[in-house]
Coordinates of C-alpha atoms and ligand atoms in Angstrom, one line a residue:
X17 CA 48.7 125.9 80.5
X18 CA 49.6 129.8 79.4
X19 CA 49.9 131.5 76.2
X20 CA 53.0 132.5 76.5
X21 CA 54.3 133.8 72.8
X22 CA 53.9 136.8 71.1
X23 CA 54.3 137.0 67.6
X24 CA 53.5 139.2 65.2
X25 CA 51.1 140.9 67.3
X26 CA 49.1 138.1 68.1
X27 CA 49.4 135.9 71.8
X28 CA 49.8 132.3 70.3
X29 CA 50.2 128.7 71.9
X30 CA 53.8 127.3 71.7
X31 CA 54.4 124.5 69.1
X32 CA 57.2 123.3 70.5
X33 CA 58.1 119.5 71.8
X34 CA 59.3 120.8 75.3
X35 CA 57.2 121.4 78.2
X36 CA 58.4 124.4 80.7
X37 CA 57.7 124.1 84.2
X38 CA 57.7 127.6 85.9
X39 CA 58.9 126.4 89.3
X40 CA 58.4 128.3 93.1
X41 CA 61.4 128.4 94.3
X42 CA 60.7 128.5 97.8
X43 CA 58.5 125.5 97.6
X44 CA 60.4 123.3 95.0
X45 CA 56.6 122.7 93.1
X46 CA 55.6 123.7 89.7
X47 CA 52.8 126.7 89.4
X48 CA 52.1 126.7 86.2
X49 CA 53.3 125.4 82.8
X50 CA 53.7 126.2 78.8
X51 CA 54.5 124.9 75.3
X52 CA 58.1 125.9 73.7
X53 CA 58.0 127.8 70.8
X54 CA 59.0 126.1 68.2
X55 CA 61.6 126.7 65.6
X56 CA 59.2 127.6 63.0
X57 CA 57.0 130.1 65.5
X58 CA 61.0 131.4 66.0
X59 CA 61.2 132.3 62.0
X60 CA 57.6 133.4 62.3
X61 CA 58.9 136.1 65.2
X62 CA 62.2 137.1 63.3
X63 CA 59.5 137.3 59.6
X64 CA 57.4 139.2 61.6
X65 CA 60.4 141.5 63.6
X66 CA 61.5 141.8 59.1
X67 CA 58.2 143.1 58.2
X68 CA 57.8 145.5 61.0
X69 CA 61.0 147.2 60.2
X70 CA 60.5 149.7 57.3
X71 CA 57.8 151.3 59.4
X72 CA 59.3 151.4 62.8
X73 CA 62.4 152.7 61.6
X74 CA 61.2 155.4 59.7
X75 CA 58.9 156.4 63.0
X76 CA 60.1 160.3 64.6
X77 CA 62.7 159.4 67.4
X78 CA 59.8 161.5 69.6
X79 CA 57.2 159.1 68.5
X80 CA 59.4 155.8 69.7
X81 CA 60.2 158.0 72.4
X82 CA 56.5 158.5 73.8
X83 CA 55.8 154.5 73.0
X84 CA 59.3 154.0 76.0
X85 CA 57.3 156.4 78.1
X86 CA 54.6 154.4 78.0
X87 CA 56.4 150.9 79.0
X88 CA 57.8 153.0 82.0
X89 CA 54.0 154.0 83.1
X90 CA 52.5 150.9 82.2
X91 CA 55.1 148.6 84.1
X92 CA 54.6 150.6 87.1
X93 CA 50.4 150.5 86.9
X94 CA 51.7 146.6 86.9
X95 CA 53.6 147.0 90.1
X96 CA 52.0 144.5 92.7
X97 CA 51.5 141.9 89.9
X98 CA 55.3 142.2 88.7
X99 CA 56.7 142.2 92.3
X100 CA 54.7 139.3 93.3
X101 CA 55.1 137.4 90.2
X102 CA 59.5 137.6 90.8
X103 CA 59.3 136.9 94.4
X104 CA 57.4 133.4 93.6
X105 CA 58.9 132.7 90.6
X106 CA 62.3 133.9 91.5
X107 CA 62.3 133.7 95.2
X108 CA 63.2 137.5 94.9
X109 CA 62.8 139.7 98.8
X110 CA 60.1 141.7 98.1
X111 CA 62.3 145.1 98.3
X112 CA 64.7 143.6 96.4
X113 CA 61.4 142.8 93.4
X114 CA 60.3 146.6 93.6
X115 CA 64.0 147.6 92.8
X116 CA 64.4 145.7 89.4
X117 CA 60.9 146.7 88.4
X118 CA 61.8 150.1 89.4
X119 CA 65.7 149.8 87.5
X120 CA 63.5 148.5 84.1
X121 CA 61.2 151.7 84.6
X122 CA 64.2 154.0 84.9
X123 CA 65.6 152.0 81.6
X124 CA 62.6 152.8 79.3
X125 CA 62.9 156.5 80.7
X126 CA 66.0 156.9 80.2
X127 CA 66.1 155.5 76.5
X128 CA 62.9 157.6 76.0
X129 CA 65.0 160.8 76.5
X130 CA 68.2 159.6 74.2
X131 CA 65.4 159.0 71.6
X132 CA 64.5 162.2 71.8
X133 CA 68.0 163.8 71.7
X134 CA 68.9 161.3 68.3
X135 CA 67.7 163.9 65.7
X136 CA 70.6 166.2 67.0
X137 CA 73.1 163.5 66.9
X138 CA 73.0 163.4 62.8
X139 CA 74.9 166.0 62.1
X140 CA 78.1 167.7 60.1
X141 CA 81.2 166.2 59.8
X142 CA 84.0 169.0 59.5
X143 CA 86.4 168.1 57.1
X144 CA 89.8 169.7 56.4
X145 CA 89.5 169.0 52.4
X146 CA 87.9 171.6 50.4
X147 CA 85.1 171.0 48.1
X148 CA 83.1 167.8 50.6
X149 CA 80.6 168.1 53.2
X150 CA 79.5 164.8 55.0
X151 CA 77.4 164.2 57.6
X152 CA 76.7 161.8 60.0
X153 CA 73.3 159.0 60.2
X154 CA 72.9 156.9 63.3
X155 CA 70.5 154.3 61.7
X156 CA 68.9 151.1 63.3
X157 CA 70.8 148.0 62.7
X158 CA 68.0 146.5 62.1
X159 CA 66.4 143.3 63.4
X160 CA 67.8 142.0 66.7
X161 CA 67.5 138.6 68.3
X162 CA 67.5 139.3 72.1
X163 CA 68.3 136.6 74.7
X164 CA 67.8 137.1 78.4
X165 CA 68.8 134.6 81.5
X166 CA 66.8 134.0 84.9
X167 CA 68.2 136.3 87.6
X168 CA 67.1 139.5 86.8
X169 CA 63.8 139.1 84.3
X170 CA 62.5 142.2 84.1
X171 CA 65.8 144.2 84.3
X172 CA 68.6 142.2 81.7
X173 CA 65.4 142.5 79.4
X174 CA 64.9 146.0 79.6
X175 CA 68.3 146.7 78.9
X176 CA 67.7 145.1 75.7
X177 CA 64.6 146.2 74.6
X178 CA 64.7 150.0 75.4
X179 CA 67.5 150.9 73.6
X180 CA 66.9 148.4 70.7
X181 CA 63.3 149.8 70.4
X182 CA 64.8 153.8 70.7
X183 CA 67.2 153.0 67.8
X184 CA 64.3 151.4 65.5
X185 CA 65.3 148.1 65.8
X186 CA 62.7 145.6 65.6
X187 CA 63.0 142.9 68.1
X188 CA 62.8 139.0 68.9
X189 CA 62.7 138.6 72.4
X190 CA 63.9 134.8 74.3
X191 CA 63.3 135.0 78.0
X192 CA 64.6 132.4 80.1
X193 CA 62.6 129.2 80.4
X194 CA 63.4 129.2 83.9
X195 CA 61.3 132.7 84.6
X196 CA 59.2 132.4 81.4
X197 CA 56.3 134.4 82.8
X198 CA 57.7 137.6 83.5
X199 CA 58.9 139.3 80.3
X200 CA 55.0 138.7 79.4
X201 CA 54.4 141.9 80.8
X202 CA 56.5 143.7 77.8
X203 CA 54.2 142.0 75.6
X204 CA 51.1 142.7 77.2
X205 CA 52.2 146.1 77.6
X206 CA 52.9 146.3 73.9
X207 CA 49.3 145.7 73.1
X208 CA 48.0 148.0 75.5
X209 CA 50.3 150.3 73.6
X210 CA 49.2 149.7 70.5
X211 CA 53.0 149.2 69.6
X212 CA 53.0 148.7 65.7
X213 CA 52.8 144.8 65.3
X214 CA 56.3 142.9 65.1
X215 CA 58.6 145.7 66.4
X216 CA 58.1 143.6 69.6
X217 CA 58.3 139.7 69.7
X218 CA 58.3 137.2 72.8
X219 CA 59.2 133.6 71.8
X220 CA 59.8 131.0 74.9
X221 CA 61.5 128.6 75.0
X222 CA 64.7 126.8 76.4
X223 CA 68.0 125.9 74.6
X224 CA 66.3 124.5 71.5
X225 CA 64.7 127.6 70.8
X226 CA 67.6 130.3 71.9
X227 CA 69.6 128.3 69.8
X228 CA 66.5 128.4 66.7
X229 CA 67.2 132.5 67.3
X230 CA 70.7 133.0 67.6
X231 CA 71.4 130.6 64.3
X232 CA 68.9 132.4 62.5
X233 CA 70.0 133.9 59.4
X234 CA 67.0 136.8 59.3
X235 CA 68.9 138.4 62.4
X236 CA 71.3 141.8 61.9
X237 CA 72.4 141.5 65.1
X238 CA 72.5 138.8 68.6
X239 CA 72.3 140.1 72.0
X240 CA 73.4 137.7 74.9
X241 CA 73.1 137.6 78.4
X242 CA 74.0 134.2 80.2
X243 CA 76.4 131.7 80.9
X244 CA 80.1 131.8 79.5
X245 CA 79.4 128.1 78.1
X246 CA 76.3 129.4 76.5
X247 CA 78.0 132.7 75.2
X248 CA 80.7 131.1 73.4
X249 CA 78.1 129.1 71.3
X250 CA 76.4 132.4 70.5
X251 CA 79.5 134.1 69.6
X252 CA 79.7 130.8 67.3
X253 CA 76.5 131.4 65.4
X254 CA 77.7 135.1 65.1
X255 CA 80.8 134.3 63.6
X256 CA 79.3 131.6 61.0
X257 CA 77.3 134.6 59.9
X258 CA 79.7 137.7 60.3
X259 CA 77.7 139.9 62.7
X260 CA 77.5 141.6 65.4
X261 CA 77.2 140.5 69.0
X262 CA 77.1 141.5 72.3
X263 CA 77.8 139.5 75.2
X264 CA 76.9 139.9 79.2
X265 CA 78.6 136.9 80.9
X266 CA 79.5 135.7 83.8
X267 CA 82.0 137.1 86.7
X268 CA 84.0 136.3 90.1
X269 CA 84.4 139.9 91.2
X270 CA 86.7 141.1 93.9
X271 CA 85.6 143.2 96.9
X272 CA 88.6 144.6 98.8
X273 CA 88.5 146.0 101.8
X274 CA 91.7 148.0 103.5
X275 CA 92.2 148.3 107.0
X276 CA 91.2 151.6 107.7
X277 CA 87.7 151.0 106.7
X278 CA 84.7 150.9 109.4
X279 CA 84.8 147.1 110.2
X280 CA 80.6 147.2 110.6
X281 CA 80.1 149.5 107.3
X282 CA 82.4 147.0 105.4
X283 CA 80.5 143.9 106.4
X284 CA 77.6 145.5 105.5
X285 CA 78.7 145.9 102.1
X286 CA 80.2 142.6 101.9
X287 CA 76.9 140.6 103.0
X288 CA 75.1 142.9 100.4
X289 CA 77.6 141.8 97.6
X290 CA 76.8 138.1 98.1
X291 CA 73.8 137.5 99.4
X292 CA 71.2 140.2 96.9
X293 CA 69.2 137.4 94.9
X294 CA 71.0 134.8 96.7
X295 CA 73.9 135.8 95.2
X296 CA 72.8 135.2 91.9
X297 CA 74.3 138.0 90.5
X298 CA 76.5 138.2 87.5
X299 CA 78.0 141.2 89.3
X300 CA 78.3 139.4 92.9
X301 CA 81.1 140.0 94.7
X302 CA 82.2 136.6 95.8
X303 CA 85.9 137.2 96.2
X304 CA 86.6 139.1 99.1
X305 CA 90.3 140.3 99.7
X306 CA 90.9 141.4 102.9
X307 CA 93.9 143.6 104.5
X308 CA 96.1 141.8 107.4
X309 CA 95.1 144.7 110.0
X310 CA 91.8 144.5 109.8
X311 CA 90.9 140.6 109.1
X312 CA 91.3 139.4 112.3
X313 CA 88.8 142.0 113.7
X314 CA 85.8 141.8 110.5
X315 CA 85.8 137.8 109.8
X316 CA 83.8 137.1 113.1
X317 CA 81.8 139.7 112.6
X318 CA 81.2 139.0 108.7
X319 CA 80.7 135.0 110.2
X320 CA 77.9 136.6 112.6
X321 CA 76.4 138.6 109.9
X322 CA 75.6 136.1 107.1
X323 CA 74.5 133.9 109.7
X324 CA 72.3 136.4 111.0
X325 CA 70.4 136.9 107.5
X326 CA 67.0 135.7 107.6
X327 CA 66.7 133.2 104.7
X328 CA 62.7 132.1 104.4
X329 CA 60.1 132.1 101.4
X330 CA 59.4 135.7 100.4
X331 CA 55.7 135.3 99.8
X332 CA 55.2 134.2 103.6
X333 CA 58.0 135.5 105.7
X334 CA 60.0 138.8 106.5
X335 CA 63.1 138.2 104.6
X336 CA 66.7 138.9 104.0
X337 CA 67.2 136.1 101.3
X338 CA 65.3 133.7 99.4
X339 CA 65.6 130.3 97.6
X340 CA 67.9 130.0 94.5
X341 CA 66.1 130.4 91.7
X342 CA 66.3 126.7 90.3
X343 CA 66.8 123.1 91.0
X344 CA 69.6 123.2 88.9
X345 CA 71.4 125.8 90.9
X346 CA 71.1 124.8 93.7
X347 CA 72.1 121.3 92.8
X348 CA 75.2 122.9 91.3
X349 CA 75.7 125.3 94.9
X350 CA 75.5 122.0 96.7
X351 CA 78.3 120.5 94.8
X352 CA 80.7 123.3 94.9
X353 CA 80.1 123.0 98.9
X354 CA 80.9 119.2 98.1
X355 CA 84.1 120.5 96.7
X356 CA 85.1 122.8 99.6
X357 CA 84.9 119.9 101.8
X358 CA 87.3 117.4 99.3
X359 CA 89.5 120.4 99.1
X360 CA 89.5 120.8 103.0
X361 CA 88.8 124.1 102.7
X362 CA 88.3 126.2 106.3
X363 CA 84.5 127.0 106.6
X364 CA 83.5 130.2 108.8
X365 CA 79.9 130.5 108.1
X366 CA 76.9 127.8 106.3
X367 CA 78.7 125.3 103.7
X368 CA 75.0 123.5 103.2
X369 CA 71.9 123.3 102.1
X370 CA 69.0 124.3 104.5
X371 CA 66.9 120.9 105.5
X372 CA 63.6 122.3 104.3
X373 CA 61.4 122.5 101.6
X374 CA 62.5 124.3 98.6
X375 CA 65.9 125.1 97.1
X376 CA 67.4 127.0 99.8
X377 CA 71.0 127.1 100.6
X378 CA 72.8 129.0 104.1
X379 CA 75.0 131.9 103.4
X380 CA 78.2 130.7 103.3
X381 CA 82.0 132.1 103.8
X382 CA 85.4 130.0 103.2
X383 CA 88.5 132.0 104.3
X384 CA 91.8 131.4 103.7
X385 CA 90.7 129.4 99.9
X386 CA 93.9 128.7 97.9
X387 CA 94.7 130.8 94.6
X388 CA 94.1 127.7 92.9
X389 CA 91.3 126.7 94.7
X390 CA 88.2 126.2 92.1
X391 CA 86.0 128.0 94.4
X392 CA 88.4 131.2 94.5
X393 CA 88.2 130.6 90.2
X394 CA 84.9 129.8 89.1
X395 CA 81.5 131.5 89.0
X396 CA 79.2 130.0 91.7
X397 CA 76.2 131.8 91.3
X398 CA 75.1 131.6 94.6
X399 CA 75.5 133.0 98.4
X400 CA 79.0 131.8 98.8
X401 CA 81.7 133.8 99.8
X402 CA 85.5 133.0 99.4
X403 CA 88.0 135.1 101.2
X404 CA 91.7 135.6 101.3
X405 CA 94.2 138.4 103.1
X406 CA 96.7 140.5 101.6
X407 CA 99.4 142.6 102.9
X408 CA 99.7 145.5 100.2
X409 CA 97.7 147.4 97.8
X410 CA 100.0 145.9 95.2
X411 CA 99.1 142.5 95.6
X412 CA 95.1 143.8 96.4
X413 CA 95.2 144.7 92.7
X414 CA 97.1 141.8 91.6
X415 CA 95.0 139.1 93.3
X416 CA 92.0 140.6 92.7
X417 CA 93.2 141.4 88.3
X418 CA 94.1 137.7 88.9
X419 CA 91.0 136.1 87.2
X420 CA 89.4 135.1 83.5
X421 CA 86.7 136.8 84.8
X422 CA 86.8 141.2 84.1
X423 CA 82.9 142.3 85.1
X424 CA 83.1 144.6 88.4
X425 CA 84.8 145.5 91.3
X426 CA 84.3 146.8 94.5
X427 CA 86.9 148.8 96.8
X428 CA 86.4 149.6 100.1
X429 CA 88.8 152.9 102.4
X430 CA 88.5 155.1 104.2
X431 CA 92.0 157.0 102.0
X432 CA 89.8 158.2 98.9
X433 CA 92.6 158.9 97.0
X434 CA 94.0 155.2 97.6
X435 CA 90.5 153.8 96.6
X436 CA 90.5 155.9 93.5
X437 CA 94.1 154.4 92.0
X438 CA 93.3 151.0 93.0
X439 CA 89.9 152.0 91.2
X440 CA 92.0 152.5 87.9
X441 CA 94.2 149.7 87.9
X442 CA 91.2 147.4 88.3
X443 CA 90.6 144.7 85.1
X444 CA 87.0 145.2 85.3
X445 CA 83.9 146.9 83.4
X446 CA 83.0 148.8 86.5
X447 CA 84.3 149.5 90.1
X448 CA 82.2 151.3 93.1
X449 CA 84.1 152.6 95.9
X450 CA 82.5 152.7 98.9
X451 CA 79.4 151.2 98.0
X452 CA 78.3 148.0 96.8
X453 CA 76.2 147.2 93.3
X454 CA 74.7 150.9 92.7
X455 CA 73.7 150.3 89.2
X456 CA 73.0 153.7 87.5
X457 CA 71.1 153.8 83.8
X458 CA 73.6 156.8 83.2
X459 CA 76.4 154.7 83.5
X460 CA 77.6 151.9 81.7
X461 CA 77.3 147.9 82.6
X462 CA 79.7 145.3 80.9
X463 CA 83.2 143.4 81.3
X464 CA 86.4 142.8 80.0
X465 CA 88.0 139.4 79.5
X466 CA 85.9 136.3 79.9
X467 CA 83.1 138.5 81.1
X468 CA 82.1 139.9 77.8
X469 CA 82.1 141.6 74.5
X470 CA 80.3 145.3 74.4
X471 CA 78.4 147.5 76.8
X472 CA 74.9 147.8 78.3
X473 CA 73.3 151.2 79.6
X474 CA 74.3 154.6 79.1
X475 CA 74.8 156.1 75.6
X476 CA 77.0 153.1 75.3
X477 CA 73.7 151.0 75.3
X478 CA 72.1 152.8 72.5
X479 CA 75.1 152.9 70.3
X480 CA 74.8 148.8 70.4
X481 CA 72.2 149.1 68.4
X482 CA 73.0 151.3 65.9
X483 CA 74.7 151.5 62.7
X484 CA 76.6 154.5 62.1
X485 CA 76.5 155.7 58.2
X486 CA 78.1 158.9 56.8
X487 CA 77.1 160.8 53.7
X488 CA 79.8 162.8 51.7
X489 CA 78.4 165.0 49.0
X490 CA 81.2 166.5 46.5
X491 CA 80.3 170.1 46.0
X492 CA 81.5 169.8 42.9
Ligands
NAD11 P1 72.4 130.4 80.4 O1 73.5 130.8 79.5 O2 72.2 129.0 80.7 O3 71.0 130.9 79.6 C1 70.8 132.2 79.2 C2 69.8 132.2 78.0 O4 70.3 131.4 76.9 C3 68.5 131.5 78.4 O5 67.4 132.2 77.8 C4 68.6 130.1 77.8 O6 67.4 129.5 77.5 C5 69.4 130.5 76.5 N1 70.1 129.4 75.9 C6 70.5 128.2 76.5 N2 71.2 127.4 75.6 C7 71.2 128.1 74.4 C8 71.8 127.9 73.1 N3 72.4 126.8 72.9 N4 71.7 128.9 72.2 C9 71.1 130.1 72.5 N5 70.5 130.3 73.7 C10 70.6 129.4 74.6 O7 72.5 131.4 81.6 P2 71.5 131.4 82.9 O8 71.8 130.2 83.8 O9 70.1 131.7 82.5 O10 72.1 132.8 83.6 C11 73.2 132.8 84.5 C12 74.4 133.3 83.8 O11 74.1 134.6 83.3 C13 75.5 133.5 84.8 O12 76.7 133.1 84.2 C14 75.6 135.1 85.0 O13 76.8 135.6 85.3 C15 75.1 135.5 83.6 N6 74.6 136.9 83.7 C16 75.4 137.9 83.2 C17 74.9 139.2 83.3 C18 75.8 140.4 82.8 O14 75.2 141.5 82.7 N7 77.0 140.2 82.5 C19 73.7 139.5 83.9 C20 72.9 138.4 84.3 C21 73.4 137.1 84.2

C-alpha cells in the first residue's frame, strides 16, 4: 500500500472507501495499490491550498521563479525512476517516456522565465482623458483545483502546475487514478524544495474524489483535462458556482495528405500520428484524408508500415508501441473494432486485439469509412486509423472542418503556400505542416468546438491563471 497524498505539506494515507489498483499495462497485473482520498482529505487540500495563499502570492515573481527552476532540475536528477515508472505503468516506449519528462522540464523552465518577466507586465495604461492615470495588476486568481487524465502524467500536469504556481496560485492537484503514482514526483519534489506548505497539494483519487474537487466551493478556479463526458460535468460544477474553467478535451483530428507529397515521408508521419502512446493522444491524428493521386500508391505502403511496428512490453523488448494504458480502453478499442465489423467496414491493416498477455491491441487502418461512419466521428483513443480520399483542397478542408471535434490538424505538401491556406481555414486549436505532433512550450495547446474552452502553454497558459485588475487614480 503507498502514501500517496499530499496535503498541506504532510504525505498522508487516503481515507477514502475506494481502492486504486495501479495496473502494468503490458502484463494486465496490478503492481501496487492505495487508498482514495476522501472528500474530507479533499477540503483539507483546498483549506490547506486557502491558507497558503496570502504568502505565496505576495512571494517576488524571481523567488516563484527559482522554486520552477528547481522542479525542472529536480525532475531531471529523477530521470531513470520517472521514465521507468511511465513505461510500466503506462506502457509508454522508453524514448517516447524521456520525451514527456523532458516536455514537463521545458514547462517549469519556461514558466520560470515568464515569472521573471511579470513585474514588467504591471504597468501604465495610456489614457486619452486628462486628469487619470491607471495602471495595470496581473494578480493570481487564487486557489485552483487541477485535474489531470492518464495519457500523458507528467506532461498535462505540468501544464497546470507551472503556470498556476508562476502566477501565485495555490494548487490542488487530482491525478488520474489510473497513473496515480506518477505526479508523486511533484510532491516529493516540493519537499525537497522546501516549497512553502499548501501552495502544492496532491489528492488521489477517482471520480468520487475529482468530483469532491471540482464541486468544491473553496476553489477560484477548475482546470480540466479529460474526457468530453467528464468535461461537461465540470463545466456543470463551474457554472453552479459562476467561475472560471478551462477545458482540454477530447479530438478526432484530420491529417491530410496531397498528392505531391513524398509517399514514404507521409507514412511516416501518418504512423507517427496514430500510433505515439498507442494512439492515446488527445491530439492523435486518426482521420486521415488522402488525395485521389496519391492513395492508390501510399495505402499499401501505410498497410506495411503499421504492420511493421513492433508492439511488445516496453520494460523487456525493443519497441515501437506499447499496451494501452488500461483495461477499460482497451475493452472499449475492442468494441469499436466490433463495430467496424457490424458496419462492414473495409479493413487494410490489424482490426484486433493481440492474443497475449496484457492489453495490447494491433495497429489498425479502415479505408474507405463512411462520413457517417461512428468510427470516422468519435474519439477512439487508440491505434486506429480511419481513412478516406478526396478530390480537391476544397472538400480536404471541408471534410476534415467536418467534426464536433476542433483540437489539431495536420497538413501534409510539398506546395507550401497550398499547405499554409489550407493551414488557415482549418477549425482547429493548432495545425503542423509538414510535421506531425511537435509540441512547442512557446506555442499554444487547446481547441475549438467540442474540444475545449481556453488555452494551455505559451503566455496564453499563464494568463489562465491570472486575474487582470486595473488601478485608476484621479489626479485630482
Ligand atoms: P476522464 O475524463 O475519464 O478522466 C479525467 C480526470 O477526471 C481523471 O483524473 C478522473 O479521475 C477525473 N474524473 C472522473 N470523473 C470525474 C467527475 N465526475 N468529476 C471530476 N473529475 C472526474 O478522461 P481520461 O480517460 O483520464 O483521459 C482521456 C481523455 O482525455 C480523452 O478524451 C482525451 O482526448 C482527453 N485529453 C485531452 C487533452 C487535451 O489537451 N485536450 C490531453 C490529454 C487527454
Amino acid at each position: 500500500m503507498t502514501t500517496s497524498h499530499y496535503i498541506a505539506g504532510h504525505w498522508v494515507e487516503g481515507q477514502g472507501s475506494d481502492c486504486i489498483s495501479v495496473n502494468d499495462p503490458a502484463l494486465g497485473q496490478p503492481f501496487a495499490e492505495l487508498m482514495a482520498a476522501s472528500v474530507s482529505q479533499v477540503d483539507q487540500a483546498v483549506a490547506a491550498a486557502r491558507s497558503a495563499l496570502p504568502a505565496w502570492k505576495s512571494t517576488c515573481a524571481s523567488e516563484r521563479a527559482a522554486f520552477l527552476r528547481g522542479f525542472a532540475e529536480q525532475l531531471g536528477q529523477r530521470r531513470e525512476a520517472l521514465v521507468t515508472v511511465q513505461m510500466r505503468n503506462n506502457g509508454k516506449p522508453r524514448h517516447e517516456a524521456e520525451i514527456d519528462l523532458d516536455d514537463a522540464i521545458a514547462t517549469f523552465g519556461y514558466y520560470a522565465e515568464l515569472a521573471e518577466q511579470l513585474p514588467s507586465k504591471n504597468r501604465t495604461v495610456p489614457l486619452a482623458a486628462p486628469g487619470f492615470t491607471a495602471r495595470t495588476r496581473l494578480e493570481p486568481v487564487g486557489v485552483v483545483g487541477l485535474i489531470v487524465p492518464w495519457n500523458f502524467p507528467l506532461v498535462t500536469s505540468a501544464w497546470k502546475l507551472a503556470p498556476a504556481l508562476a502566477a501565485g496560485c495555490t494548487v490542488v492537484l487530482k491525478p488520474s487514478e489510473v497513473t496515480p503514482l506518477i505526479e508523486q514526483a511533484y510532491g516529493q519534489i516540493a519537499d525537497a524544495l522546501g516549497l512553502p506548505a499548501g501552495v502544492l497539494n496532491i489528492v488521489n483519487g477517482k471520480a468520487e474524489t475529482g468530483a469532491a474537487l471540482s464541486n468544491h466551493n473553496g476553489l477560484d478556479k477548475l482546470s480540466f483535462t479529460g474526457s468530453n463526458s467528464v468535461g461537461s460535468q465540470v463545466m456543470r460544477s463551474a457554472s453552479a458556482q459562476c467561475r472560471p474553467v478551462t477545458l482540454e478535451l477530447g479530438g478526432k483530428s484530420a491529417i491530410v495528405v496531397f498528392d505531391d507529397c513524398d509517399v514514404d515521408q507521409a507514412v511516416e508521419w501518418i504512423v507517427a500520428g496514430i500510433s505515439w502512446n498507442a494512439g492515446q493522444m488527445c491530439s492523435a491524428t486518426s482521420r486521415l484524408l488522402v488525395q485521389d493521386g496519391i492513395a492508390d500508391a501510399l495505402l499499401p505502403r501505410l498497410q506495411a508500415a503499421l504492420e511493421n511496428l513492433r508492439v511488445g512490453n516496453p520494460l523487456t523488448e525493443e519497441v515501437d508501441m506499447g499496451p494501452l494504458t488500461s483495461q477499460a480502453q482497451w475493452l472499449k478499442v475492442a468494441s469499436y473494432f466490433a463495430t467496424a465489423r457490424e458496419e462492414g467496414l473495409q479493413c487494410l491493416a490489424g482490426g484486433h486485439a493481440l492474443d497475449r498477455e496484457g492489453w495490447f491491441v494491433s495497429p489498425t487502418l479502415y479505408t474507405d469509412v463512411p462520413k457517417d461512419s461512428r468510427l470516422w466521428t468519435e474519439e477512439i483513443f487508440g491505434p486506429v486509423l480511419c481513412a478516406r480520399r478526396f478530390a480537391t483542397e476544397e472538400q480536404a478542408i471541408a471534410e476534415a472542418n467536418d467534426s464536433r471535434f476542433g483540437l489539431v490538424a495536420t497538413v501534409c505538401s510539398a506546395d507550401l503556400e497550398r499547405a499554409e491556406r489550407v493551414a488557415d481555414a482549418l477549425e482547429v486549436g493548432h495545425v503542423w505542416i509538414n510535421s506531425v505532433q511537435a509540441v512547442f512550450v512557446e506555442t499554444s495547446w487547446g481547441g475549438t468546438k467540442g474540444s475545449g474552452i481556453g488555452r494551455e502553454l505559451g503566455p496564453w497558459g499563464l494568463s489562465a491563471y491570472q486575474s487582470i485588475k486595473h488601478v485608476t487614480r484621479c489626479l485630482g
